[in-house]
Amino acid sequence: MNVIRVFSGENHGFVVLLLAALIFGTVKSDIIDPDFKEPISNVTAPVGREAILSCAVQDLAGYKVAWLRVDTQTILTIAKQVITKNYRIGVTHIDHRIWFLHIREVRESDRGWYMCQINTDPMKSQVGYLDVVVPPDIIDYQTSTDMVVREGSNVTLRCAATGSPTPNITWRREDGQTIVLGNGREALSVEGPLFEITKVNRMHMGSYLCIASNGIPPSVSKRIMLIVHFPPMIWIQNQLVGAREGQQITLECHSEAYPKSINYWTMEKDEIVPQSGKYEPALVDSAYKVQMKLTIRSITASDYGTYKCVSRNSLGDTDGSIKLYRIPSSSGYHTGNDTYKGKLRKNAGNEILEGSQDMLKERDPDYDDVSDSSNMKCCIELITLSIMLVICFHHHPQLQVLHPA
Ligand SMILES: *[C@@H]1O[C@H](CO)[C@@H](O)[C@H](O)[C@H]1NC(C)=O
Ligand SMILES: *[C@@H]1O[C@H](CO)[C@@H](O)[C@H](O)[C@H]1NC(C)=O
Ligand SMILES: *[C@@H]1O[C@H](CO)[C@@H](O)[C@H](O)[C@H]1NC(C)=O
Ligand SMILES: *[C@@H]1O[C@H](CO)[C@@H](O)[C@H](O)[C@H]1NC(C)=O
């Protein structure tokens, strides 16, 4: 009886309400608001490539997803439509669930925040960040070029680079050697856009690389030559050399100079040691160092005396003396460590040397009696010749044989 009463007229209104509530509830659960499934992942793209941002949604039903550029408040896309006039923008989706914003040939100006929006009321949105990275590049006009400095001066090498993130600058010697720092310590590399050397010295001479890197390949580098000028200096190990007559002896000087020096030997009265089978000057040079040697074969009485090695460049000249004295010998020739190897060693010179040798040979017999004026002429010619040879052999680190008069 009670059941019947539920469906009686007086309860009718309640039942309708109940049904309405049920129906409403059902409808409500069918059209649940769409929402985002996960946050937008930040994206990092190298300049020039394509950047893709993705926005995952659920229960989209009839709603639409739009992409916007936050800082410019620009609508880029709505659903499958590209709205912006920017030809580099595109939009794709998977099953209306994941919406991709494509930015082709990405530029640094594209860096920033992007918004994915659903047109619910009120609308729902979330944002993601696009970072655009740029490999380093060296700014030539803000970077030092090759430098020529005097020894003892202060030098600053500069290197400027663009790139995103901001590149680090590292300095290295191209030859891989260590860099002598102001505090006397040595390092393989120096960090920072300014490379300062206080009181530069000859050991700093060389090619340096300024390397810019920011983790985005490729790194770039620029080569900067540092040339240190200084007047010649001479070192002599043995300033007193004794020899017996008939012996062969080699005198030795070490010279340092840059620009490279002209080097020659003189004897008494500053006469330049003649080139002949008897005297053989030789140079071994590397960078700014020169080892000067003078070999005297089969020493005779007139060979004893003071020899000078002379080194001269545009900044000055210097010389060093070696005294060759006689060791009396009863046994005569072939004593000591040095052995006599024969009068004329075959010269493996090139054409210039051959020619110069001929020219100088002609003068040989008169050497001892040369008058002052012809001697002067000889010297001038010799210096000219030396300059030619120095220029000629500038880049030959191997043994160089000079043939002064
Ligand atoms: C995205 O990048 C922005 C800007 O660099 C940063 O503030 C944010 O924390 C990043 N979000 C995520 C999820 O990495
Ligand atoms: C080089 O730098 C040092 C230290 O900064 C300074 O004492 C010196 O005067 C500078 N020399 C020259 C020639 O500028
Ligand atoms: C730049 O140098 C700093 C400090 O040496 C270092 O922490 C950073 O990782 C470097 N950055 C790059 C991109 O190499
Ligand atoms: C002889 O010469 C050799 C090599 O040139 C050297 O090692 C040696 O010490 C010399 N001996 C003497 C007695 O000078």
Short mmCIF file of C-alpha atoms in Angstrom, two decimals, residues 15-297:
data_model
loop_
_atom_site.label_atom_id
_atom_site.label_comp_id
_atom_site.label_asym_id
_atom_site.label_seq_id
_atom_site.Cartn_x
_atom_site.Cartn_y
_atom_site.Cartn_z
CA VAL A 15 9.52 12.06 -8.49
CA VAL A 16 9.84 14.52 -11.37
CA LEU A 17 12.44 16.45 -9.44
CA LEU A 18 14.31 13.25 -8.69
CA LEU A 19 14.30 12.26 -12.37
CA ALA A 20 15.42 15.70 -13.41
CA ALA A 21 18.27 15.50 -10.96
CA LEU A 22 19.27 12.11 -12.32
CA ILE A 23 19.09 13.27 -15.90
CA PHE A 24 21.01 16.46 -15.09
CA GLY A 25 23.65 14.46 -13.33
CA THR A 26 24.06 12.13 -16.26
CA VAL A 27 24.28 14.98 -18.73
CA LYS A 28 26.76 16.70 -16.51
CA SER A 29 29.04 13.64 -16.46
CA ASP A 30 28.86 13.39 -20.28
CA ILE A 31 30.13 16.94 -20.84
CA ILE A 32 32.90 17.14 -18.19
CA ASP A 33 35.10 20.20 -18.82
CA PRO A 34 38.24 19.44 -20.84
CA ASP A 35 41.54 19.87 -19.02
CA PHE A 36 45.30 19.58 -19.44
CA LYS A 37 46.83 16.22 -18.93
CA GLU A 38 50.32 17.42 -18.05
CA PRO A 39 52.36 20.65 -18.00
CA ILE A 40 54.07 21.83 -21.16
CA SER A 41 57.69 20.73 -21.21
CA ASN A 42 60.29 23.42 -21.73
CA VAL A 43 62.02 23.12 -25.10
CA THR A 44 65.56 24.06 -26.07
CA ALA A 45 66.31 24.37 -29.78
CA PRO A 46 69.45 25.44 -31.64
CA VAL A 47 68.94 28.47 -33.85
CA GLY A 48 67.86 27.52 -37.40
CA ARG A 49 66.25 24.22 -36.42
CA GLU A 50 62.61 23.38 -35.77
CA ALA A 51 61.20 23.76 -32.29
CA ILE A 52 58.09 21.79 -31.27
CA LEU A 53 56.06 22.52 -28.15
CA SER A 54 53.39 20.04 -27.13
CA CYS A 55 50.20 20.45 -25.12
CA ALA A 56 48.34 17.33 -23.90
CA VAL A 57 44.61 17.67 -23.19
CA GLN A 58 41.77 15.36 -22.23
CA ASP A 59 38.02 15.40 -22.71
CA LEU A 60 38.30 18.08 -25.34
CA ALA A 61 34.96 17.16 -26.96
CA GLY A 62 33.85 20.16 -28.98
CA TYR A 63 36.30 22.60 -27.40
CA LYS A 64 39.29 24.01 -29.22
CA VAL A 65 42.98 24.36 -28.39
CA ALA A 66 44.78 27.54 -29.28
CA TRP A 67 48.50 28.48 -29.13
CA LEU A 68 49.56 32.00 -28.19
CA ARG A 69 52.82 33.88 -27.85
CA VAL A 70 52.69 35.29 -24.34
CA ASP A 71 55.02 38.30 -24.54
CA THR A 72 53.41 39.65 -27.72
CA GLN A 73 49.85 38.48 -26.89
CA THR A 74 49.64 37.02 -30.39
CA ILE A 75 47.30 34.22 -31.30
CA LEU A 76 49.34 31.77 -33.34
CA THR A 77 46.91 28.91 -33.99
CA ILE A 78 43.34 27.89 -33.18
CA ALA A 79 42.58 24.20 -33.54
CA LYS A 80 44.04 23.16 -36.94
CA GLN A 81 44.20 26.73 -38.26
CA VAL A 82 47.33 28.89 -38.32
CA ILE A 83 46.20 32.40 -37.48
CA THR A 84 49.49 34.32 -37.49
CA LYS A 85 51.01 35.45 -40.77
CA ASN A 86 54.34 34.04 -39.61
CA TYR A 87 55.05 31.41 -42.28
CA ARG A 88 57.33 29.51 -39.91
CA ILE A 89 54.46 28.53 -37.59
CA GLY A 90 52.55 25.27 -37.97
CA VAL A 91 50.16 23.16 -35.88
CA THR A 92 49.53 19.40 -35.79
CA HIS A 93 47.75 17.05 -33.37
CA ILE A 94 47.46 13.42 -32.44
CA ASP A 95 43.83 12.40 -32.05
CA HIS A 96 42.86 15.86 -30.71
CA ARG A 97 44.68 14.83 -27.54
CA ILE A 98 48.19 16.21 -28.10
CA TRP A 99 48.58 19.53 -29.86
CA PHE A 100 51.96 20.47 -31.33
CA LEU A 101 53.10 23.98 -32.09
CA HIS A 102 55.83 23.92 -34.75
CA ILE A 103 58.27 26.82 -35.13
CA ARG A 104 60.55 26.20 -38.09
CA GLU A 105 63.93 27.87 -38.66
CA VAL A 106 63.83 29.03 -35.11
CA ARG A 107 65.32 32.45 -34.33
CA GLU A 108 66.63 34.02 -31.17
CA SER A 109 63.58 36.32 -31.23
CA ASP A 110 61.37 33.23 -30.82
CA ARG A 111 62.79 32.67 -27.35
CA GLY A 112 60.09 33.11 -24.68
CA TRP A 113 56.86 31.85 -23.20
CA TYR A 114 54.12 30.11 -25.21
CA MET A 115 50.57 29.51 -24.02
CA CYS A 116 48.28 26.60 -24.77
CA GLN A 117 44.64 27.60 -24.20
CA ILE A 118 41.29 25.76 -24.18
CA ASN A 119 38.24 27.89 -24.95
CA THR A 120 36.20 26.83 -21.96
CA ASP A 121 34.38 29.49 -19.99
CA PRO A 122 36.39 30.62 -18.17
CA MET A 123 39.20 29.59 -20.45
CA LYS A 124 41.98 27.30 -19.24
CA SER A 125 45.62 27.81 -20.07
CA GLN A 126 49.16 26.74 -19.32
CA VAL A 127 52.53 28.00 -20.53
CA GLY A 128 55.87 26.55 -21.59
CA TYR A 129 59.25 28.11 -22.28
CA LEU A 130 61.17 27.93 -25.54
CA ASP A 131 64.89 28.54 -25.23
CA VAL A 132 66.87 29.17 -28.39
CA VAL A 133 70.59 28.42 -28.12
CA VAL A 134 73.23 29.81 -30.43
CA PRO A 135 76.72 28.38 -31.00
CA PRO A 136 79.55 30.81 -30.25
CA ASP A 137 80.94 33.22 -32.80
CA ILE A 138 83.96 35.48 -32.41
CA ILE A 139 83.42 39.18 -33.01
CA ASP A 140 86.42 40.02 -35.14
CA TYR A 141 86.49 43.76 -34.73
CA GLN A 142 86.44 43.49 -30.93
CA THR A 143 89.15 40.84 -30.89
CA SER A 144 92.89 41.53 -30.99
CA THR A 145 94.85 41.04 -34.17
CA ASP A 146 98.50 40.00 -34.34
CA MET A 147 100.60 42.18 -32.07
CA VAL A 148 104.19 43.35 -32.08
CA VAL A 149 105.42 44.62 -28.71
CA ARG A 150 108.70 45.51 -27.05
CA GLU A 151 109.94 43.20 -24.35
CA GLY A 152 109.04 44.55 -20.92
CA SER A 153 105.82 46.27 -21.96
CA ASN A 154 102.36 45.32 -20.75
CA VAL A 155 100.11 43.55 -23.22
CA THR A 156 96.39 42.88 -23.25
CA LEU A 157 94.92 40.44 -25.74
CA ARG A 158 91.16 40.73 -26.19
CA CYS A 159 88.62 38.27 -27.44
CA ALA A 160 84.89 38.93 -27.79
CA ALA A 161 82.26 36.36 -28.71
CA THR A 162 78.52 36.13 -29.17
CA GLY A 163 76.37 33.11 -28.49
CA SER A 164 73.66 31.89 -26.18
CA PRO A 165 74.33 30.96 -23.45
CA THR A 166 77.15 33.51 -23.17
CA PRO A 167 80.32 31.73 -24.24
CA ASN A 168 83.35 31.23 -22.03
CA ILE A 169 86.67 32.42 -23.44
CA THR A 170 89.79 30.34 -23.00
CA TRP A 171 93.31 31.23 -24.09
CA ARG A 172 95.89 28.63 -25.07
CA ARG A 173 99.20 28.57 -26.83
CA GLU A 174 98.87 27.02 -30.23
CA ASP A 175 102.02 24.95 -29.71
CA GLY A 176 100.46 23.46 -26.56
CA GLN A 177 103.17 24.87 -24.29
CA THR A 178 102.39 26.43 -20.96
CA ILE A 179 101.81 30.14 -20.51
CA VAL A 180 104.08 31.92 -18.06
CA LEU A 181 101.88 34.01 -15.79
CA GLY A 182 102.78 37.19 -13.95
CA ASN A 183 103.21 35.46 -10.61
CA GLY A 184 105.81 33.16 -12.12
CA ARG A 185 103.43 30.24 -12.31
CA GLU A 186 102.63 28.43 -15.51
CA ALA A 187 99.27 27.37 -16.85
CA LEU A 188 98.07 25.55 -19.91
CA SER A 189 95.17 27.94 -20.34
CA VAL A 190 93.86 31.27 -19.15
CA GLU A 191 90.14 32.07 -18.78
CA GLY A 192 88.37 35.30 -19.61
CA PRO A 193 87.94 37.72 -22.50
CA LEU A 194 91.01 39.75 -21.47
CA PHE A 195 94.38 38.08 -21.39
CA GLU A 196 96.79 40.45 -19.68
CA ILE A 197 100.53 39.99 -19.61
CA THR A 198 102.52 42.38 -17.45
CA LYS A 199 106.14 42.80 -18.48
CA VAL A 200 105.98 40.61 -21.52
CA ASN A 201 109.13 38.64 -22.26
CA ARG A 202 110.48 36.63 -25.16
CA MET A 203 109.06 33.42 -23.76
CA HIS A 204 105.58 34.83 -24.33
CA MET A 205 106.24 35.06 -28.06
CA GLY A 206 104.07 32.74 -30.11
CA SER A 207 100.61 32.05 -31.49
CA TYR A 208 97.71 32.12 -29.08
CA LEU A 209 94.24 30.74 -29.62
CA CYS A 210 91.22 32.43 -28.15
CA ILE A 211 88.58 29.71 -27.90
CA ALA A 212 84.91 30.55 -27.39
CA SER A 213 82.63 27.77 -26.17
CA ASN A 214 79.18 27.64 -24.63
CA GLY A 215 78.34 23.96 -24.85
CA ILE A 216 76.61 24.39 -28.21
CA PRO A 217 78.81 22.96 -30.93
CA PRO A 218 80.86 23.97 -32.71
CA SER A 219 83.29 25.94 -30.57
CA VAL A 220 85.27 28.55 -32.46
CA SER A 221 88.75 29.95 -32.10
CA LYS A 222 90.90 32.73 -33.45
CA ARG A 223 94.67 32.76 -33.72
CA ILE A 224 96.53 35.81 -32.48
CA MET A 225 100.29 36.10 -32.95
CA LEU A 226 102.23 37.83 -30.24
CA ILE A 227 105.62 39.00 -31.44
CA VAL A 228 108.07 40.30 -28.86
CA HIS A 229 110.89 42.53 -30.06
CA PHE A 230 114.16 42.81 -28.20
CA PRO A 231 117.76 43.70 -29.02
CA PRO A 232 120.35 40.93 -29.35
CA MET A 233 121.94 39.28 -26.35
CA ILE A 234 124.91 36.97 -26.44
CA TRP A 235 125.99 34.17 -24.12
CA ILE A 236 129.33 32.44 -24.30
CA GLN A 237 130.11 29.32 -22.35
CA ASN A 238 133.84 29.15 -22.90
CA GLN A 239 135.53 32.49 -23.30
CA LEU A 240 138.98 31.00 -23.14
CA VAL A 241 139.78 28.22 -25.54
CA GLY A 242 143.15 26.60 -25.84
CA ALA A 243 144.33 24.66 -28.86
CA ARG A 244 147.48 23.23 -30.32
CA GLU A 245 148.68 24.09 -33.76
CA GLY A 246 147.21 21.82 -36.38
CA GLN A 247 144.18 21.05 -34.28
CA GLN A 248 140.60 21.75 -35.29
CA ILE A 249 138.52 23.76 -32.90
CA THR A 250 134.94 25.06 -32.77
CA LEU A 251 134.09 28.33 -31.07
CA GLU A 252 130.51 28.77 -29.89
CA CYS A 253 128.20 31.68 -29.08
CA HIS A 254 124.51 31.75 -28.22
CA SER A 255 122.53 34.72 -29.34
CA GLU A 256 118.92 35.73 -28.77
CA ALA A 257 117.26 38.48 -30.76
CA TYR A 258 113.99 39.39 -32.39
CA PRO A 259 113.57 40.45 -35.13
CA LYS A 260 116.08 37.83 -36.15
CA SER A 261 119.61 39.09 -36.04
CA ILE A 262 122.42 39.15 -38.54
CA ASN A 263 125.24 37.14 -37.01
CA TYR A 264 128.88 36.98 -37.94
CA TRP A 265 132.36 36.43 -36.54
CA THR A 266 135.21 38.90 -36.46
CA MET A 267 138.88 38.60 -35.61
CA GLU A 268 141.54 41.11 -34.56
CA LYS A 269 140.77 44.66 -35.73
CA ASP A 270 137.15 43.66 -36.26
CA GLU A 271 137.90 41.99 -39.55
CA ILE A 272 135.19 39.62 -40.53
CA VAL A 273 136.36 36.05 -40.47
CA PRO A 274 136.78 34.94 -44.08
CA GLN A 275 134.95 32.01 -45.52
CA SER A 276 137.36 29.44 -46.77
CA GLY A 277 138.04 25.81 -46.40
CA LYS A 278 139.66 26.70 -43.16
CA TYR A 279 136.91 28.63 -41.37
CA GLU A 280 133.45 27.26 -41.28
CA PRO A 281 130.82 29.39 -39.57
CA ALA A 282 127.49 27.72 -38.88
CA LEU A 283 124.17 28.79 -37.43
CA VAL A 284 121.54 26.70 -35.78
CA ASP A 285 118.50 28.81 -35.17
CA SER A 286 115.07 28.29 -33.74
CA ALA A 287 112.56 31.07 -33.11
CA TYR A 288 114.60 33.84 -31.50
CA LYS A 289 117.60 31.73 -30.49
CA VAL A 290 120.71 31.30 -32.58
CA GLN A 291 123.67 29.10 -31.91
CA MET A 292 126.71 30.48 -33.71
CA LYS A 293 129.64 28.23 -34.35
CA LEU A 294 132.98 28.89 -35.95
CA THR A 295 135.06 25.90 -36.79
CA ILE A 296 138.72 26.55 -37.43
CA ARG A 297 140.52 23.73 -39.13
#
